[in-house]
Amino acid sequence: MDLKGRKQVIIAGLVMLGLGHALLSLFPLIPLVQAFYMIADGIAFGIFTVAFIFVVWGDMSNGERGEKFYALGTIAIPIAVMLSIFFSPWLKMIDASSAFSLAGFFIFLAIIP
């Protein structure tokens, strides 16, 4: 990641995630699009995990008490799981095509500086 620069790698992950969501919202029933979405989502999730958990929090620790920084960085994952369990009854009311369009819109907004 440090050979190409973090910014380019993170932008590539956002583009992959955005393309996957955009194609899935346009063609939700085509198996090839579903497969592309799963592959792009997996690669983007791997990029974001390495970039935002391991690299950023590892740089902040400077080799001292790194486990505390990694714990701080990974605590967001269980919190997100708990929030998804809490909000799932309300989120079930949103149909799939609206959810993918909404997600694509927010992903687009995320890459605008």
PDB file of N, CA and C in Angstrom:
ATOM      1  N   MET A   1       0.822  -1.181   0.000  1.00  0.00           N
ATOM      2  CA  MET A   1       0.000   0.000   0.000  1.00  0.00           C
ATOM      3  C   MET A   1       0.869   1.249   0.000  1.00  0.00           C
ATOM      4  N   ASP A   2       1.979   1.203   0.688  1.00  0.00           N
ATOM      5  CA  ASP A   2       2.819   2.391   0.767  1.00  0.00           C
ATOM      6  C   ASP A   2       3.621   2.625  -0.510  1.00  0.00           C
ATOM      7  N   LEU A   3       3.713   1.620  -1.398  1.00  0.00           N
ATOM      8  CA  LEU A   3       4.433   1.827  -2.651  1.00  0.00           C
ATOM      9  C   LEU A   3       3.658   2.743  -3.593  1.00  0.00           C
ATOM     10  N   LYS A   4       2.353   2.595  -3.650  1.00  0.00           N
ATOM     11  CA  LYS A   4       1.519   3.422  -4.522  1.00  0.00           C
ATOM     12  C   LYS A   4       0.972   4.649  -3.813  1.00  0.00           C
ATOM     13  N   GLY A   5       0.948   4.636  -2.530  1.00  0.00           N
ATOM     14  CA  GLY A   5       0.350   5.731  -1.777  1.00  0.00           C
ATOM     15  C   GLY A   5      -1.030   5.329  -1.283  1.00  0.00           C
ATOM     16  N   ARG A   6      -1.357   5.771  -0.109  1.00  0.00           N
ATOM     17  CA  ARG A   6      -2.628   5.366   0.494  1.00  0.00           C
ATOM     18  C   ARG A   6      -3.818   5.995  -0.200  1.00  0.00           C
ATOM     19  N   LYS A   7      -3.665   7.220  -0.645  1.00  0.00           N
ATOM     20  CA  LYS A   7      -4.788   7.925  -1.253  1.00  0.00           C
ATOM     21  C   LYS A   7      -5.273   7.208  -2.512  1.00  0.00           C
ATOM     22  N   GLN A   8      -4.357   6.799  -3.371  1.00  0.00           N
ATOM     23  CA  GLN A   8      -4.736   6.122  -4.604  1.00  0.00           C
ATOM     24  C   GLN A   8      -5.389   4.776  -4.316  1.00  0.00           C
ATOM     25  N   VAL A   9      -4.872   4.059  -3.334  1.00  0.00           N
ATOM     26  CA  VAL A   9      -5.422   2.746  -3.001  1.00  0.00           C
ATOM     27  C   VAL A   9      -6.824   2.891  -2.420  1.00  0.00           C
ATOM     28  N   ILE A  10      -7.034   3.861  -1.556  1.00  0.00           N
ATOM     29  CA  ILE A  10      -8.356   4.075  -0.963  1.00  0.00           C
ATOM     30  C   ILE A  10      -9.345   4.551  -2.024  1.00  0.00           C
ATOM     31  N   ILE A  11      -8.917   5.408  -2.936  1.00  0.00           N
ATOM     32  CA  ILE A  11      -9.796   5.841  -4.025  1.00  0.00           C
ATOM     33  C   ILE A  11     -10.160   4.653  -4.905  1.00  0.00           C
ATOM     34  N   ALA A  12      -9.204   3.768  -5.177  1.00  0.00           N
ATOM     35  CA  ALA A  12      -9.510   2.569  -5.962  1.00  0.00           C
ATOM     36  C   ALA A  12     -10.545   1.705  -5.252  1.00  0.00           C
ATOM     37  N   GLY A  13     -10.428   1.566  -3.946  1.00  0.00           N
ATOM     38  CA  GLY A  13     -11.421   0.806  -3.186  1.00  0.00           C
ATOM     39  C   GLY A  13     -12.795   1.450  -3.243  1.00  0.00           C
ATOM     40  N   LEU A  14     -12.864   2.774  -3.127  1.00  0.00           N
ATOM     41  CA  LEU A  14     -14.146   3.475  -3.216  1.00  0.00           C
ATOM     42  C   LEU A  14     -14.761   3.350  -4.601  1.00  0.00           C
ATOM     43  N   VAL A  15     -13.929   3.418  -5.635  1.00  0.00           N
ATOM     44  CA  VAL A  15     -14.431   3.271  -7.001  1.00  0.00           C
ATOM     45  C   VAL A  15     -14.976   1.863  -7.215  1.00  0.00           C
ATOM     46  N   MET A  16     -14.252   0.853  -6.731  1.00  0.00           N
ATOM     47  CA  MET A  16     -14.734  -0.522  -6.873  1.00  0.00           C
ATOM     48  C   MET A  16     -16.060  -0.712  -6.147  1.00  0.00           C
ATOM     49  N   LEU A  17     -16.143  -0.192  -4.953  1.00  0.00           N
ATOM     50  CA  LEU A  17     -17.375  -0.311  -4.179  1.00  0.00           C
ATOM     51  C   LEU A  17     -18.517   0.450  -4.855  1.00  0.00           C
ATOM     52  N   GLY A  18     -18.240   1.634  -5.363  1.00  0.00           N
ATOM     53  CA  GLY A  18     -19.261   2.413  -6.057  1.00  0.00           C
ATOM     54  C   GLY A  18     -19.741   1.752  -7.337  1.00  0.00           C
ATOM     55  N   LEU A  19     -18.805   1.207  -8.129  1.00  0.00           N
ATOM     56  CA  LEU A  19     -19.198   0.505  -9.349  1.00  0.00           C
ATOM     57  C   LEU A  19     -20.031  -0.728  -9.038  1.00  0.00           C
ATOM     58  N   GLY A  20     -19.625  -1.463  -8.024  1.00  0.00           N
ATOM     59  CA  GLY A  20     -20.389  -2.649  -7.640  1.00  0.00           C
ATOM     60  C   GLY A  20     -21.807  -2.303  -7.235  1.00  0.00           C
ATOM     61  N   HIS A  21     -21.958  -1.277  -6.410  1.00  0.00           N
ATOM     62  CA  HIS A  21     -23.299  -0.863  -5.981  1.00  0.00           C
ATOM     63  C   HIS A  21     -24.104  -0.289  -7.142  1.00  0.00           C
ATOM     64  N   ALA A  22     -23.460   0.485  -8.000  1.00  0.00           N
ATOM     65  CA  ALA A  22     -24.179   1.080  -9.130  1.00  0.00           C
ATOM     66  C   ALA A  22     -24.684   0.001 -10.082  1.00  0.00           C
ATOM     67  N   LEU A  23     -23.823  -0.954 -10.427  1.00  0.00           N
ATOM     68  CA  LEU A  23     -24.251  -2.024 -11.325  1.00  0.00           C
ATOM     69  C   LEU A  23     -25.332  -2.888 -10.693  1.00  0.00           C
ATOM     70  N   LEU A  24     -25.193  -3.163  -9.416  1.00  0.00           N
ATOM     71  CA  LEU A  24     -26.194  -3.985  -8.738  1.00  0.00           C
ATOM     72  C   LEU A  24     -27.530  -3.257  -8.631  1.00  0.00           C
ATOM     73  N   SER A  25     -27.507  -1.940  -8.490  1.00  0.00           N
ATOM     74  CA  SER A  25     -28.779  -1.210  -8.431  1.00  0.00           C
ATOM     75  C   SER A  25     -29.438  -1.125  -9.805  1.00  0.00           C
ATOM     76  N   LEU A  26     -28.639  -1.135 -10.879  1.00  0.00           N
ATOM     77  CA  LEU A  26     -29.208  -1.085 -12.226  1.00  0.00           C
ATOM     78  C   LEU A  26     -29.665  -2.450 -12.723  1.00  0.00           C
ATOM     79  N   PHE A  27     -28.890  -3.500 -12.416  1.00  0.00           N
ATOM     80  CA  PHE A  27     -29.184  -4.853 -12.900  1.00  0.00           C
ATOM     81  C   PHE A  27     -29.158  -5.849 -11.743  1.00  0.00           C
ATOM     82  N   PRO A  28     -30.141  -5.802 -10.846  1.00  0.00           N
ATOM     83  CA  PRO A  28     -30.055  -6.625  -9.633  1.00  0.00           C
ATOM     84  C   PRO A  28     -30.262  -8.121  -9.852  1.00  0.00           C
ATOM     85  N   LEU A  29     -30.829  -8.534 -10.974  1.00  0.00           N
ATOM     86  CA  LEU A  29     -31.155  -9.945 -11.166  1.00  0.00           C
ATOM     87  C   LEU A  29     -30.169 -10.692 -12.059  1.00  0.00           C
ATOM     88  N   ILE A  30     -29.158 -10.034 -12.575  1.00  0.00           N
ATOM     89  CA  ILE A  30     -28.187 -10.683 -13.461  1.00  0.00           C
ATOM     90  C   ILE A  30     -27.083 -11.310 -12.610  1.00  0.00           C
ATOM     91  N   PRO A  31     -26.874 -12.636 -12.742  1.00  0.00           N
ATOM     92  CA  PRO A  31     -25.877 -13.308 -11.892  1.00  0.00           C
ATOM     93  C   PRO A  31     -24.450 -12.789 -12.073  1.00  0.00           C
ATOM     94  N   LEU A  32     -24.076 -12.388 -13.282  1.00  0.00           N
ATOM     95  CA  LEU A  32     -22.727 -11.866 -13.505  1.00  0.00           C
ATOM     96  C   LEU A  32     -22.512 -10.562 -12.732  1.00  0.00           C
ATOM     97  N   VAL A  33     -23.517  -9.727 -12.686  1.00  0.00           N
ATOM     98  CA  VAL A  33     -23.432  -8.472 -11.932  1.00  0.00           C
ATOM     99  C   VAL A  33     -23.364  -8.769 -10.439  1.00  0.00           C
ATOM    100  N   GLN A  34     -24.135  -9.751  -9.985  1.00  0.00           N
ATOM    101  CA  GLN A  34     -24.092 -10.134  -8.576  1.00  0.00           C
ATOM    102  C   GLN A  34     -22.709 -10.658  -8.196  1.00  0.00           C
ATOM    103  N   ALA A  35     -22.109 -11.451  -9.091  1.00  0.00           N
ATOM    104  CA  ALA A  35     -20.765 -11.970  -8.830  1.00  0.00           C
ATOM    105  C   ALA A  35     -19.741 -10.837  -8.810  1.00  0.00           C
ATOM    106  N   PHE A  36     -19.856  -9.902  -9.765  1.00  0.00           N
ATOM    107  CA  PHE A  36     -18.942  -8.759  -9.776  1.00  0.00           C
ATOM    108  C   PHE A  36     -19.067  -7.952  -8.492  1.00  0.00           C
ATOM    109  N   TYR A  37     -20.304  -7.754  -8.034  1.00  0.00           N
ATOM    110  CA  TYR A  37     -20.513  -7.004  -6.800  1.00  0.00           C
ATOM    111  C   TYR A  37     -19.839  -7.699  -5.620  1.00  0.00           C
ATOM    112  N   MET A  38     -20.009  -9.013  -5.521  1.00  0.00           N
ATOM    113  CA  MET A  38     -19.409  -9.733  -4.387  1.00  0.00           C
ATOM    114  C   MET A  38     -17.886  -9.659  -4.419  1.00  0.00           C
ATOM    115  N   ILE A  39     -17.307  -9.781  -5.606  1.00  0.00           N
ATOM    116  CA  ILE A  39     -15.848  -9.717  -5.730  1.00  0.00           C
ATOM    117  C   ILE A  39     -15.349  -8.300  -5.431  1.00  0.00           C
ATOM    118  N   ALA A  40     -15.991  -7.300  -6.028  1.00  0.00           N
ATOM    119  CA  ALA A  40     -15.574  -5.910  -5.800  1.00  0.00           C
ATOM    120  C   ALA A  40     -15.761  -5.513  -4.345  1.00  0.00           C
ATOM    121  N   ASP A  41     -16.850  -5.951  -3.728  1.00  0.00           N
ATOM    122  CA  ASP A  41     -17.100  -5.635  -2.326  1.00  0.00           C
ATOM    123  C   ASP A  41     -16.059  -6.293  -1.428  1.00  0.00           C
ATOM    124  N   GLY A  42     -15.696  -7.527  -1.733  1.00  0.00           N
ATOM    125  CA  GLY A  42     -14.682  -8.215  -0.933  1.00  0.00           C
ATOM    126  C   GLY A  42     -13.313  -7.562  -1.036  1.00  0.00           C
ATOM    127  N   ILE A  43     -12.927  -7.187  -2.250  1.00  0.00           N
ATOM    128  CA  ILE A  43     -11.631  -6.533  -2.431  1.00  0.00           C
ATOM    129  C   ILE A  43     -11.630  -5.161  -1.755  1.00  0.00           C
ATOM    130  N   ALA A  44     -12.714  -4.400  -1.928  1.00  0.00           N
ATOM    131  CA  ALA A  44     -12.795  -3.077  -1.296  1.00  0.00           C
ATOM    132  C   ALA A  44     -12.782  -3.200   0.223  1.00  0.00           C
ATOM    133  N   PHE A  45     -13.497  -4.186   0.767  1.00  0.00           N
ATOM    134  CA  PHE A  45     -13.498  -4.379   2.218  1.00  0.00           C
ATOM    135  C   PHE A  45     -12.093  -4.724   2.711  1.00  0.00           C
ATOM    136  N   GLY A  46     -11.361  -5.534   1.953  1.00  0.00           N
ATOM    137  CA  GLY A  46      -9.983  -5.848   2.323  1.00  0.00           C
ATOM    138  C   GLY A  46      -9.086  -4.624   2.290  1.00  0.00           C
ATOM    139  N   ILE A  47      -9.249  -3.800   1.258  1.00  0.00           N
ATOM    140  CA  ILE A  47      -8.460  -2.566   1.165  1.00  0.00           C
ATOM    141  C   ILE A  47      -8.749  -1.650   2.344  1.00  0.00           C
ATOM    142  N   PHE A  48     -10.032  -1.470   2.652  1.00  0.00           N
ATOM    143  CA  PHE A  48     -10.400  -0.573   3.752  1.00  0.00           C
ATOM    144  C   PHE A  48      -9.957  -1.117   5.099  1.00  0.00           C
ATOM    145  N   THR A  49     -10.023  -2.433   5.275  1.00  0.00           N
ATOM    146  CA  THR A  49      -9.580  -3.026   6.542  1.00  0.00           C
ATOM    147  C   THR A  49      -8.096  -2.774   6.760  1.00  0.00           C
ATOM    148  N   VAL A  50      -7.311  -3.049   5.732  1.00  0.00           N
ATOM    149  CA  VAL A  50      -5.868  -2.837   5.866  1.00  0.00           C
ATOM    150  C   VAL A  50      -5.558  -1.354   6.046  1.00  0.00           C
ATOM    151  N   ALA A  51      -6.200  -0.504   5.251  1.00  0.00           N
ATOM    152  CA  ALA A  51      -5.876   0.926   5.297  1.00  0.00           C
ATOM    153  C   ALA A  51      -6.315   1.586   6.591  1.00  0.00           C
ATOM    154  N   PHE A  52      -7.537   1.333   6.999  1.00  0.00           N
ATOM    155  CA  PHE A  52      -8.076   2.096   8.118  1.00  0.00           C
ATOM    156  C   PHE A  52      -7.867   1.455   9.480  1.00  0.00           C
ATOM    157  N   ILE A  53      -7.611   0.160   9.524  1.00  0.00           N
ATOM    158  CA  ILE A  53      -7.383  -0.470  10.831  1.00  0.00           C
ATOM    159  C   ILE A  53      -5.896  -0.693  11.064  1.00  0.00           C
ATOM    160  N   PHE A  54      -5.241  -1.371  10.138  1.00  0.00           N
ATOM    161  CA  PHE A  54      -3.854  -1.735  10.392  1.00  0.00           C
ATOM    162  C   PHE A  54      -2.880  -0.590  10.131  1.00  0.00           C
ATOM    163  N   VAL A  55      -2.981   0.058   8.986  1.00  0.00           N
ATOM    164  CA  VAL A  55      -1.987   1.066   8.614  1.00  0.00           C
ATOM    165  C   VAL A  55      -2.145   2.347   9.432  1.00  0.00           C
ATOM    166  N   VAL A  56      -3.342   2.900   9.464  1.00  0.00           N
ATOM    167  CA  VAL A  56      -3.544   4.183  10.150  1.00  0.00           C
ATOM    168  C   VAL A  56      -3.269   4.053  11.642  1.00  0.00           C
ATOM    169  N   TRP A  57      -3.863   3.054  12.290  1.00  0.00           N
ATOM    170  CA  TRP A  57      -3.675   2.917  13.737  1.00  0.00           C
ATOM    171  C   TRP A  57      -2.262   2.451  14.067  1.00  0.00           C
ATOM    172  N   GLY A  58      -1.642   1.694  13.173  1.00  0.00           N
ATOM    173  CA  GLY A  58      -0.249   1.318  13.385  1.00  0.00           C
ATOM    174  C   GLY A  58       0.686   2.505  13.295  1.00  0.00           C
ATOM    175  N   ASP A  59       0.416   3.416  12.358  1.00  0.00           N
ATOM    176  CA  ASP A  59       1.225   4.633  12.257  1.00  0.00           C
ATOM    177  C   ASP A  59       1.044   5.537  13.465  1.00  0.00           C
ATOM    178  N   MET A  60      -0.160   5.584  13.980  1.00  0.00           N
ATOM    179  CA  MET A  60      -0.412   6.444  15.138  1.00  0.00           C
ATOM    180  C   MET A  60       0.276   5.929  16.396  1.00  0.00           C
ATOM    181  N   SER A  61       0.464   4.621  16.480  1.00  0.00           N
ATOM    182  CA  SER A  61       1.066   4.071  17.698  1.00  0.00           C
ATOM    183  C   SER A  61       2.569   4.296  17.760  1.00  0.00           C
ATOM    184  N   ASN A  62       3.235   4.457  16.618  1.00  0.00           N
ATOM    185  CA  ASN A  62       4.686   4.655  16.561  1.00  0.00           C
ATOM    186  C   ASN A  62       5.455   3.561  17.295  1.00  0.00           C
ATOM    187  N   GLY A  63       4.915   2.360  17.296  1.00  0.00           N
ATOM    188  CA  GLY A  63       5.600   1.236  17.929  1.00  0.00           C
ATOM    189  C   GLY A  63       5.437   1.157  19.427  1.00  0.00           C
ATOM    190  N   GLU A  64       4.790   2.123  20.028  1.00  0.00           N
ATOM    191  CA  GLU A  64       4.600   2.124  21.476  1.00  0.00           C
ATOM    192  C   GLU A  64       3.137   1.847  21.797  1.00  0.00           C
ATOM    193  N   ARG A  65       2.900   0.824  22.566  1.00  0.00           N
ATOM    194  CA  ARG A  65       1.548   0.451  22.988  1.00  0.00           C
ATOM    195  C   ARG A  65       0.617   0.313  21.787  1.00  0.00           C
ATOM    196  N   GLY A  66       1.077  -0.392  20.799  1.00  0.00           N
ATOM    197  CA  GLY A  66       0.296  -0.558  19.577  1.00  0.00           C
ATOM    198  C   GLY A  66      -1.017  -1.276  19.787  1.00  0.00           C
ATOM    199  N   GLU A  67      -1.055  -2.197  20.767  1.00  0.00           N
ATOM    200  CA  GLU A  67      -2.287  -2.951  20.988  1.00  0.00           C
ATOM    201  C   GLU A  67      -3.442  -2.048  21.417  1.00  0.00           C
ATOM    202  N   LYS A  68      -3.159  -0.989  22.134  1.00  0.00           N
ATOM    203  CA  LYS A  68      -4.225  -0.061  22.536  1.00  0.00           C
ATOM    204  C   LYS A  68      -4.774   0.694  21.323  1.00  0.00           C
ATOM    205  N   PHE A  69      -3.904   1.064  20.411  1.00  0.00           N
ATOM    206  CA  PHE A  69      -4.360   1.763  19.219  1.00  0.00           C
ATOM    207  C   PHE A  69      -5.148   0.834  18.304  1.00  0.00           C
ATOM    208  N   TYR A  70      -4.695  -0.420  18.165  1.00  0.00           N
ATOM    209  CA  TYR A  70      -5.440  -1.378  17.359  1.00  0.00           C
ATOM    210  C   TYR A  70      -6.802  -1.664  17.978  1.00  0.00           C
ATOM    211  N   ALA A  71      -6.869  -1.752  19.299  1.00  0.00           N
ATOM    212  CA  ALA A  71      -8.156  -1.963  19.975  1.00  0.00           C
ATOM    213  C   ALA A  71      -9.086  -0.778  19.732  1.00  0.00           C
ATOM    214  N   LEU A  72      -8.541   0.419  19.788  1.00  0.00           N
ATOM    215  CA  LEU A  72      -9.344   1.611  19.528  1.00  0.00           C
ATOM    216  C   LEU A  72      -9.861   1.618  18.089  1.00  0.00           C
ATOM    217  N   GLY A  73      -9.028   1.176  17.166  1.00  0.00           N
ATOM    218  CA  GLY A  73      -9.434   1.150  15.762  1.00  0.00           C
ATOM    219  C   GLY A  73     -10.442   0.077  15.436  1.00  0.00           C
ATOM    220  N   THR A  74     -10.377  -1.048  16.127  1.00  0.00           N
ATOM    221  CA  THR A  74     -11.286  -2.148  15.812  1.00  0.00           C
ATOM    222  C   THR A  74     -12.569  -2.128  16.629  1.00  0.00           C
ATOM    223  N   ILE A  75     -12.688  -1.256  17.612  1.00  0.00           N
ATOM    224  CA  ILE A  75     -13.900  -1.204  18.432  1.00  0.00           C
ATOM    225  C   ILE A  75     -15.106  -0.753  17.608  1.00  0.00           C
ATOM    226  N   ALA A  76     -14.862  -0.079  16.501  1.00  0.00           N
ATOM    227  CA  ALA A  76     -15.973   0.381  15.663  1.00  0.00           C
ATOM    228  C   ALA A  76     -16.739  -0.783  15.045  1.00  0.00           C
ATOM    229  N   ILE A  77     -16.073  -1.900  14.813  1.00  0.00           N
ATOM    230  CA  ILE A  77     -16.736  -3.040  14.181  1.00  0.00           C
ATOM    231  C   ILE A  77     -17.823  -3.628  15.075  1.00  0.00           C
ATOM    232  N   PRO A  78     -17.551  -3.971  16.352  1.00  0.00           N
ATOM    233  CA  PRO A  78     -18.652  -4.474  17.186  1.00  0.00           C
ATOM    234  C   PRO A  78     -19.754  -3.445  17.426  1.00  0.00           C
ATOM    235  N   ILE A  79     -19.383  -2.175  17.480  1.00  0.00           N
ATOM    236  CA  ILE A  79     -20.406  -1.136  17.644  1.00  0.00           C
ATOM    237  C   ILE A  79     -21.314  -1.094  16.412  1.00  0.00           C
ATOM    238  N   ALA A  80     -20.728  -1.221  15.229  1.00  0.00           N
ATOM    239  CA  ALA A  80     -21.530  -1.232  14.006  1.00  0.00           C
ATOM    240  C   ALA A  80     -22.456  -2.443  13.958  1.00  0.00           C
ATOM    241  N   VAL A  81     -21.976  -3.592  14.421  1.00  0.00           N
ATOM    242  CA  VAL A  81     -22.823  -4.789  14.458  1.00  0.00           C
ATOM    243  C   VAL A  81     -23.994  -4.580  15.412  1.00  0.00           C
ATOM    244  N   MET A  82     -23.728  -4.018  16.577  1.00  0.00           N
ATOM    245  CA  MET A  82     -24.809  -3.767  17.535  1.00  0.00           C
ATOM    246  C   MET A  82     -25.819  -2.757  16.980  1.00  0.00           C
ATOM    247  N   LEU A  83     -25.333  -1.721  16.310  1.00  0.00           N
ATOM    248  CA  LEU A  83     -26.249  -0.748  15.717  1.00  0.00           C
ATOM    249  C   LEU A  83     -27.081  -1.365  14.600  1.00  0.00           C
ATOM    250  N   SER A  84     -26.474  -2.259  13.812  1.00  0.00           N
ATOM    251  CA  SER A  84     -27.237  -2.900  12.742  1.00  0.00           C
ATOM    252  C   SER A  84     -28.326  -3.804  13.307  1.00  0.00           C
ATOM    253  N   ILE A  85     -28.049  -4.470  14.415  1.00  0.00           N
ATOM    254  CA  ILE A  85     -29.082  -5.289  15.056  1.00  0.00           C
ATOM    255  C   ILE A  85     -30.200  -4.399  15.590  1.00  0.00           C
ATOM    256  N   PHE A  86     -29.839  -3.280  16.163  1.00  0.00           N
ATOM    257  CA  PHE A  86     -30.829  -2.369  16.733  1.00  0.00           C
ATOM    258  C   PHE A  86     -31.721  -1.742  15.658  1.00  0.00           C
ATOM    259  N   PHE A  87     -31.119  -1.310  14.534  1.00  0.00           N
ATOM    260  CA  PHE A  87     -31.874  -0.607  13.504  1.00  0.00           C
ATOM    261  C   PHE A  87     -32.465  -1.518  12.432  1.00  0.00           C
ATOM    262  N   SER A  88     -32.213  -2.820  12.479  1.00  0.00           N
ATOM    263  CA  SER A  88     -32.693  -3.711  11.425  1.00  0.00           C
ATOM    264  C   SER A  88     -34.212  -3.727  11.265  1.00  0.00           C
ATOM    265  N   PRO A  89     -35.026  -3.620  12.316  1.00  0.00           N
ATOM    266  CA  PRO A  89     -36.477  -3.590  12.062  1.00  0.00           C
ATOM    267  C   PRO A  89     -36.909  -2.406  11.191  1.00  0.00           C
ATOM    268  N   TRP A  90     -36.285  -1.262  11.365  1.00  0.00           N
ATOM    269  CA  TRP A  90     -36.644  -0.096  10.560  1.00  0.00           C
ATOM    270  C   TRP A  90     -36.040  -0.183   9.164  1.00  0.00           C
ATOM    271  N   LEU A  91     -34.867  -0.767   9.049  1.00  0.00           N
ATOM    272  CA  LEU A  91     -34.223  -0.867   7.738  1.00  0.00           C
ATOM    273  C   LEU A  91     -34.901  -1.891   6.842  1.00  0.00           C
ATOM    274  N   LYS A  92     -35.620  -2.843   7.420  1.00  0.00           N
ATOM    275  CA  LYS A  92     -36.334  -3.839   6.615  1.00  0.00           C
ATOM    276  C   LYS A  92     -37.479  -3.210   5.831  1.00  0.00           C
ATOM    277  N   MET A  93     -37.917  -2.040   6.230  1.00  0.00           N
ATOM    278  CA  MET A  93     -39.008  -1.361   5.527  1.00  0.00           C
ATOM    279  C   MET A  93     -38.552  -0.747   4.205  1.00  0.00           C
ATOM    280  N   ILE A  94     -37.243  -0.590   4.000  1.00  0.00           N
ATOM    281  CA  ILE A  94     -36.708  -0.006   2.767  1.00  0.00           C
ATOM    282  C   ILE A  94     -36.493  -1.126   1.761  1.00  0.00           C
ATOM    283  N   ASP A  95     -37.050  -0.982   0.535  1.00  0.00           N
ATOM    284  CA  ASP A  95     -36.856  -2.028  -0.467  1.00  0.00           C
ATOM    285  C   ASP A  95     -35.422  -1.997  -1.006  1.00  0.00           C
ATOM    286  N   ALA A  96     -35.010  -3.111  -1.630  1.00  0.00           N
ATOM    287  CA  ALA A  96     -33.610  -3.294  -2.023  1.00  0.00           C
ATOM    288  C   ALA A  96     -33.149  -2.269  -3.054  1.00  0.00           C
ATOM    289  N   SER A  97     -33.979  -1.959  -4.044  1.00  0.00           N
ATOM    290  CA  SER A  97     -33.535  -1.021  -5.080  1.00  0.00           C
ATOM    291  C   SER A  97     -33.315   0.380  -4.504  1.00  0.00           C
ATOM    292  N   SER A  98     -34.144   0.785  -3.579  1.00  0.00           N
ATOM    293  CA  SER A  98     -33.940   2.090  -2.939  1.00  0.00           C
ATOM    294  C   SER A  98     -32.689   2.091  -2.077  1.00  0.00           C
ATOM    295  N   ALA A  99     -32.430   0.980  -1.404  1.00  0.00           N
ATOM    296  CA  ALA A  99     -31.251   0.900  -0.542  1.00  0.00           C
ATOM    297  C   ALA A  99     -29.969   0.984  -1.360  1.00  0.00           C
ATOM    298  N   PHE A 100     -29.917   0.291  -2.505  1.00  0.00           N
ATOM    299  CA  PHE A 100     -28.715   0.330  -3.327  1.00  0.00           C
ATOM    300  C   PHE A 100     -28.520   1.715  -3.942  1.00  0.00           C
ATOM    301  N   SER A 101     -29.592   2.364  -4.348  1.00  0.00           N
ATOM    302  CA  SER A 101     -29.476   3.717  -4.893  1.00  0.00           C
ATOM    303  C   SER A 101     -28.999   4.689  -3.824  1.00  0.00           C
ATOM    304  N   LEU A 102     -29.534   4.558  -2.635  1.00  0.00           N
ATOM    305  CA  LEU A 102     -29.123   5.420  -1.530  1.00  0.00           C
ATOM    306  C   LEU A 102     -27.654   5.183  -1.168  1.00  0.00           C
ATOM    307  N   ALA A 103     -27.240   3.922  -1.143  1.00  0.00           N
ATOM    308  CA  ALA A 103     -25.840   3.609  -0.835  1.00  0.00           C
ATOM    309  C   ALA A 103     -24.909   4.157  -1.912  1.00  0.00           C
ATOM    310  N   GLY A 104     -25.299   4.018  -3.178  1.00  0.00           N
ATOM    311  CA  GLY A 104     -24.487   4.559  -4.263  1.00  0.00           C
ATOM    312  C   GLY A 104     -24.338   6.065  -4.179  1.00  0.00           C
ATOM    313  N   PHE A 105     -25.407   6.744  -3.793  1.00  0.00           N
ATOM    314  CA  PHE A 105     -25.358   8.197  -3.639  1.00  0.00           C
ATOM    315  C   PHE A 105     -24.382   8.603  -2.542  1.00  0.00           C
ATOM    316  N   PHE A 106     -24.435   7.930  -1.397  1.00  0.00           N
ATOM    317  CA  PHE A 106     -23.535   8.287  -0.298  1.00  0.00           C
ATOM    318  C   PHE A 106     -22.086   7.912  -0.604  1.00  0.00           C
ATOM    319  N   ILE A 107     -21.876   6.840  -1.343  1.00  0.00           N
ATOM    320  CA  ILE A 107     -20.513   6.491  -1.745  1.00  0.00           C
ATOM    321  C   ILE A 107     -19.967   7.554  -2.696  1.00  0.00           C
ATOM    322  N   PHE A 108     -20.807   8.036  -3.599  1.00  0.00           N
ATOM    323  CA  PHE A 108     -20.391   9.112  -4.489  1.00  0.00           C
ATOM    324  C   PHE A 108     -20.035  10.365  -3.694  1.00  0.00           C
ATOM    325  N   LEU A 109     -20.846  10.712  -2.702  1.00  0.00           N
ATOM    326  CA  LEU A 109     -20.555  11.885  -1.880  1.00  0.00           C
ATOM    327  C   LEU A 109     -19.269  11.718  -1.073  1.00  0.00           C
ATOM    328  N   ALA A 110     -18.932  10.481  -0.728  1.00  0.00           N
ATOM    329  CA  ALA A 110     -17.752  10.239   0.101  1.00  0.00           C
ATOM    330  C   ALA A 110     -16.451  10.542  -0.636  1.00  0.00           C
ATOM    331  N   ILE A 111     -16.444  10.458  -1.965  1.00  0.00           N
ATOM    332  CA  ILE A 111     -15.186  10.676  -2.677  1.00  0.00           C
ATOM    333  C   ILE A 111     -15.016  12.114  -3.145  1.00  0.00           C
ATOM    334  N   ILE A 112     -16.036  12.943  -2.955  1.00  0.00           N
ATOM    335  CA  ILE A 112     -15.901  14.358  -3.305  1.00  0.00           C
ATOM    336  C   ILE A 112     -15.097  15.050  -2.208  1.00  0.00           C
ATOM    337  N   PRO A 113     -13.993  15.703  -2.562  1.00  0.00           N
ATOM    338  CA  PRO A 113     -13.168  16.331  -1.509  1.00  0.00           C
ATOM    339  C   PRO A 113     -13.816  17.546  -0.880  1.00  0.00           C
TER     340      PRO A 113
END
